[in-house]
Amino acid sequence: MHAIELRDVKKRFGALQVLRGVTLSIEKGEAFALLGPNGAGKTTLIRIVATLLRQDEGEVRVAGYDIREEAREVRRRIGVVSHNPFLYEELTARENLEFYARAYGVAQSRVDEMLERVNLAEREDDLVATFSRGMKQRLSIARALLHSPEVLLLDEPTTGLDLKGRQDFYTLLEELLGEGATLLMTTHHMDEAERLCSRGAVLHSGRVVAQGALDELKESVESLEEAYLRITGEGNGA
């Protein structure tokens, strides 16, 4: 059984076709990277797999469960780190994790463990509203990993983290992968993908244009990024 399976997935926002028939299979225990330029459809795809957005056409299954018909079962098995931290700013760091621990039926000792692992134990009683972007991202990571999910969905997960925060996060992920978790992540950093993932796919204009071992995808990623910069004028002072 595949951990994640997508068949001919399509998504449109008004007149804009964002996903144009994406088909991918990710094995249980595999670490898989979604690569490609801005606007390729990576975040939309992650949001669909996370049950945060409905596809217009196609089938998506996570751990064998259909995301439309069995969304609750899917949510119990996934952890999500994205640009939205899914935190309550009027609560403290500890209160946020305790809320999610109760929802997942996780022991309170796990809250203590995760606060330590993301280096927020000393700020556990501070309101999240007072946290920097990097601190919120670290707490978001703790929230996502709290219930030791079978499948991790990561959309640019190290955004806002300093170098030490990134290294600590990589260590956490490597531990989970060692325990058999499945990872699907988007990233603009090829070195990040290579450290964590063995295989990946390149999206461009809502389509999979290449997939396979990461070292085989470098040329595709670099050529698409160069084309994107030429079209947008980014990086040349325009």
Short mmCIF file of C-alpha atoms in Angstrom, two decimals:
data_model
loop_
_atom_site.label_atom_id
_atom_site.label_comp_id
_atom_site.label_asym_id
_atom_site.label_seq_id
_atom_site.Cartn_x
_atom_site.Cartn_y
_atom_site.Cartn_z
CA MET A 1 0.00 0.00 0.00
CA HIS A 2 1.28 3.45 -0.92
CA ALA A 3 1.53 6.02 1.87
CA ILE A 4 0.36 8.73 -0.55
CA GLU A 5 -1.23 8.17 -3.92
CA LEU A 6 -2.48 10.82 -6.36
CA ARG A 7 -4.22 9.99 -9.62
CA ASP A 8 -4.92 12.66 -12.24
CA VAL A 9 -5.43 15.41 -9.64
CA LYS A 10 -6.71 18.72 -11.03
CA LYS A 11 -7.43 22.03 -9.32
CA ARG A 12 -8.68 25.33 -10.71
CA PHE A 13 -9.10 28.72 -9.06
CA GLY A 14 -11.50 30.62 -11.29
CA ALA A 15 -9.94 30.78 -14.74
CA LEU A 16 -6.53 29.66 -13.43
CA GLN A 17 -5.75 25.95 -13.80
CA VAL A 18 -3.25 25.30 -10.99
CA LEU A 19 -2.96 21.50 -11.17
CA ARG A 20 -3.32 19.79 -14.53
CA GLY A 21 -3.57 16.08 -13.83
CA VAL A 22 -0.90 15.22 -11.27
CA THR A 23 -0.20 11.52 -10.72
CA LEU A 24 2.31 10.45 -8.05
CA SER A 25 2.89 7.47 -5.75
CA ILE A 26 4.96 7.71 -2.57
CA GLU A 27 5.88 4.54 -0.72
CA LYS A 28 5.50 4.03 3.01
CA GLY A 29 8.66 5.21 4.77
CA GLU A 30 9.85 7.19 1.75
CA ALA A 31 11.05 10.81 1.88
CA PHE A 32 9.87 12.61 -1.25
CA ALA A 33 10.53 16.20 -2.38
CA LEU A 34 8.30 18.42 -4.53
CA LEU A 35 10.50 20.82 -6.48
CA GLY A 36 9.88 23.55 -8.99
CA PRO A 37 9.59 27.32 -9.42
CA ASN A 38 7.11 29.59 -7.65
CA GLY A 39 3.59 29.12 -9.00
CA ALA A 40 4.20 25.53 -10.06
CA GLY A 41 1.39 24.19 -7.84
CA LYS A 42 3.46 22.71 -5.01
CA THR A 43 1.63 24.38 -2.11
CA THR A 44 -1.78 23.66 -3.66
CA LEU A 45 -0.85 19.99 -3.92
CA ILE A 46 0.30 19.83 -0.29
CA ARG A 47 -2.91 21.54 0.88
CA ILE A 48 -5.02 19.01 -1.00
CA VAL A 49 -3.17 16.04 0.51
CA ALA A 50 -3.55 17.67 3.95
CA THR A 51 -7.38 17.86 3.44
CA LEU A 52 -7.20 21.67 3.66
CA LEU A 53 -8.36 22.05 0.06
CA ARG A 54 -10.53 19.91 -2.19
CA GLN A 55 -9.36 18.81 -5.61
CA ASP A 56 -11.74 19.37 -8.52
CA GLU A 57 -10.96 16.06 -10.16
CA GLY A 58 -8.86 13.00 -9.45
CA GLU A 59 -8.27 10.73 -6.49
CA VAL A 60 -6.02 11.18 -3.46
CA ARG A 61 -5.40 8.52 -0.83
CA VAL A 62 -3.27 8.79 2.30
CA ALA A 63 -2.39 5.62 4.23
CA GLY A 64 -5.07 3.91 2.16
CA TYR A 65 -7.82 6.41 3.06
CA ASP A 66 -9.64 8.57 0.54
CA ILE A 67 -9.19 12.23 1.52
CA ARG A 68 -12.76 13.11 0.51
CA GLU A 69 -14.64 10.21 2.05
CA GLU A 70 -12.37 9.51 5.05
CA ALA A 71 -10.84 12.89 5.86
CA ARG A 72 -10.97 12.35 9.64
CA GLU A 73 -8.89 9.17 9.38
CA VAL A 74 -6.42 10.98 7.15
CA ARG A 75 -6.03 13.87 9.62
CA ARG A 76 -5.27 11.47 12.45
CA ARG A 77 -2.30 10.14 10.51
CA ILE A 78 -0.71 13.31 9.18
CA GLY A 79 1.35 16.16 10.55
CA VAL A 80 1.48 19.45 8.66
CA VAL A 81 4.04 22.26 8.74
CA SER A 82 3.29 25.14 6.40
CA HIS A 83 3.30 28.92 6.13
CA ASN A 84 0.24 28.88 8.42
CA PRO A 85 1.48 27.72 11.85
CA PHE A 86 -2.03 26.65 13.04
CA LEU A 87 -1.36 28.16 16.46
CA TYR A 88 -3.56 30.15 18.84
CA GLU A 89 -1.73 33.39 19.54
CA GLU A 90 -3.81 34.19 22.63
CA LEU A 91 -2.55 30.99 24.28
CA THR A 92 0.90 30.17 25.60
CA ALA A 93 3.25 27.74 23.88
CA ARG A 94 2.41 25.04 26.42
CA GLU A 95 -1.33 25.67 26.18
CA ASN A 96 -1.17 25.30 22.40
CA LEU A 97 0.55 21.93 22.60
CA GLU A 98 -1.70 20.75 25.42
CA PHE A 99 -4.74 21.59 23.30
CA TYR A 100 -3.44 19.47 20.41
CA ALA A 101 -2.29 16.72 22.79
CA ARG A 102 -5.85 16.35 24.09
CA ALA A 103 -7.22 16.33 20.55
CA TYR A 104 -4.84 13.53 19.56
CA GLY A 105 -5.03 11.63 22.85
CA VAL A 106 -1.32 12.17 23.48
CA ALA A 107 0.21 12.02 26.98
CA GLN A 108 1.16 15.36 28.54
CA SER A 109 4.73 14.11 28.92
CA ARG A 110 4.99 14.36 25.14
CA VAL A 111 4.32 18.11 25.42
CA ASP A 112 7.30 18.49 27.75
CA GLU A 113 9.45 16.47 25.39
CA MET A 114 8.54 18.49 22.30
CA LEU A 115 9.02 21.86 24.01
CA GLU A 116 12.53 20.74 24.92
CA ARG A 117 13.27 19.40 21.46
CA VAL A 118 12.38 22.68 19.73
CA ASN A 119 14.20 24.74 22.39
CA LEU A 120 11.10 26.51 23.72
CA ALA A 121 10.91 25.11 27.25
CA GLU A 122 12.10 28.42 28.71
CA ARG A 123 9.31 30.27 26.87
CA GLU A 124 6.56 27.71 27.44
CA ASP A 125 4.42 30.11 29.52
CA ASP A 126 4.71 33.05 27.12
CA LEU A 127 1.91 33.98 24.76
CA VAL A 128 2.50 32.92 21.17
CA ALA A 129 1.58 36.48 20.13
CA THR A 130 4.92 37.60 21.60
CA PHE A 131 6.95 35.08 19.57
CA SER A 132 9.14 35.87 16.58
CA ARG A 133 8.44 34.22 13.22
CA GLY A 134 11.18 31.68 13.84
CA MET A 135 9.84 30.78 17.31
CA LYS A 136 6.33 30.32 15.92
CA GLN A 137 7.73 28.03 13.26
CA ARG A 138 9.54 25.95 15.87
CA LEU A 139 6.33 25.62 17.89
CA SER A 140 4.46 24.72 14.71
CA ILE A 141 6.97 21.94 14.13
CA ALA A 142 6.41 20.67 17.68
CA ARG A 143 2.64 20.72 17.06
CA ALA A 144 3.00 18.75 13.83
CA LEU A 145 5.25 16.09 15.38
CA LEU A 146 3.38 15.84 18.69
CA HIS A 147 1.44 12.68 17.80
CA SER A 148 4.29 10.97 15.88
CA PRO A 149 2.37 11.04 12.58
CA GLU A 150 2.69 8.35 9.94
CA VAL A 151 2.88 10.96 7.18
CA LEU A 152 4.54 14.38 7.38
CA LEU A 153 3.49 17.10 4.94
CA LEU A 154 5.94 19.99 4.89
CA ASP A 155 5.53 23.15 2.83
CA GLU A 156 8.77 25.15 2.97
CA PRO A 157 9.13 23.99 6.61
CA THR A 158 12.35 25.84 7.48
CA THR A 159 11.08 29.30 6.47
CA GLY A 160 11.91 31.70 9.29
CA LEU A 161 14.37 29.37 11.01
CA ASP A 162 17.98 30.31 11.65
CA LEU A 163 20.80 27.90 10.89
CA LYS A 164 20.63 26.15 14.28
CA GLY A 165 16.85 25.89 14.02
CA ARG A 166 17.21 24.26 10.62
CA GLN A 167 19.80 21.78 11.85
CA ASP A 168 17.63 20.85 14.87
CA PHE A 169 14.64 20.38 12.57
CA TYR A 170 16.61 18.12 10.24
CA THR A 171 17.63 16.00 13.21
CA LEU A 172 13.99 15.64 14.33
CA LEU A 173 12.92 14.61 10.85
CA GLU A 174 15.74 12.12 10.47
CA GLU A 175 14.67 10.49 13.74
CA LEU A 176 11.06 10.21 12.54
CA LEU A 177 12.14 8.84 9.18
CA GLY A 178 14.22 6.29 11.04
CA GLU A 179 11.02 5.20 12.78
CA GLY A 180 9.27 4.59 9.44
CA ALA A 181 7.43 7.88 8.86
CA THR A 182 6.69 9.04 5.31
CA LEU A 183 7.72 12.53 4.24
CA LEU A 184 6.36 14.75 1.47
CA MET A 185 7.92 18.20 1.38
CA THR A 186 8.19 21.26 -0.81
CA THR A 187 11.41 23.22 -0.74
CA HIS A 188 13.37 25.73 -2.79
CA HIS A 189 16.63 24.40 -1.32
CA MET A 190 18.09 21.50 -3.28
CA ASP A 191 20.59 20.81 -0.48
CA GLU A 192 17.70 20.51 1.96
CA ALA A 193 15.90 18.06 -0.31
CA GLU A 194 19.06 16.01 -0.82
CA ARG A 195 19.71 15.77 2.91
CA LEU A 196 16.23 14.45 3.73
CA CYS A 197 14.85 12.87 0.56
CA SER A 198 15.89 10.12 -1.79
CA ARG A 199 13.39 10.78 -4.56
CA GLY A 200 11.34 13.66 -5.88
CA ALA A 201 9.27 15.23 -8.62
CA VAL A 202 9.53 18.54 -10.46
CA LEU A 203 6.30 20.47 -10.96
CA HIS A 204 5.94 23.11 -13.65
CA SER A 205 2.67 24.89 -14.52
CA GLY A 206 0.69 22.29 -12.59
CA ARG A 207 2.22 19.25 -14.26
CA VAL A 208 4.87 16.72 -13.25
CA VAL A 209 7.64 17.29 -15.78
CA ALA A 210 10.24 15.01 -14.20
CA GLN A 211 10.53 12.56 -11.32
CA GLY A 212 13.08 10.14 -9.98
CA ALA A 213 16.24 10.15 -7.88
CA LEU A 214 17.18 13.64 -6.70
CA ASP A 215 20.59 13.69 -8.34
CA GLU A 216 18.83 13.08 -11.66
CA LEU A 217 16.50 16.05 -11.13
CA LYS A 218 19.07 18.78 -10.53
CA GLU A 219 19.33 19.78 -14.18
CA SER A 220 15.54 20.02 -14.56
CA VAL A 221 15.22 22.18 -11.43
CA GLU A 222 18.06 24.51 -12.42
CA SER A 223 16.75 25.04 -15.96
CA LEU A 224 13.22 25.81 -14.70
CA GLU A 225 14.53 28.24 -12.11
CA GLU A 226 16.59 30.04 -14.76
CA ALA A 227 13.54 30.29 -17.02
CA TYR A 228 11.43 31.63 -14.14
CA LEU A 229 13.99 34.33 -13.38
CA ARG A 230 14.14 35.37 -17.03
CA ILE A 231 10.35 35.65 -17.29
CA THR A 232 9.80 37.51 -14.00
CA GLY A 233 12.93 39.63 -14.14
CA GLU A 234 13.83 38.63 -10.57
CA GLY A 235 17.51 38.61 -9.75
CA ASN A 236 18.54 41.13 -12.43
CA GLY A 237 17.37 44.35 -10.82
CA ALA A 238 14.08 44.46 -12.73
#
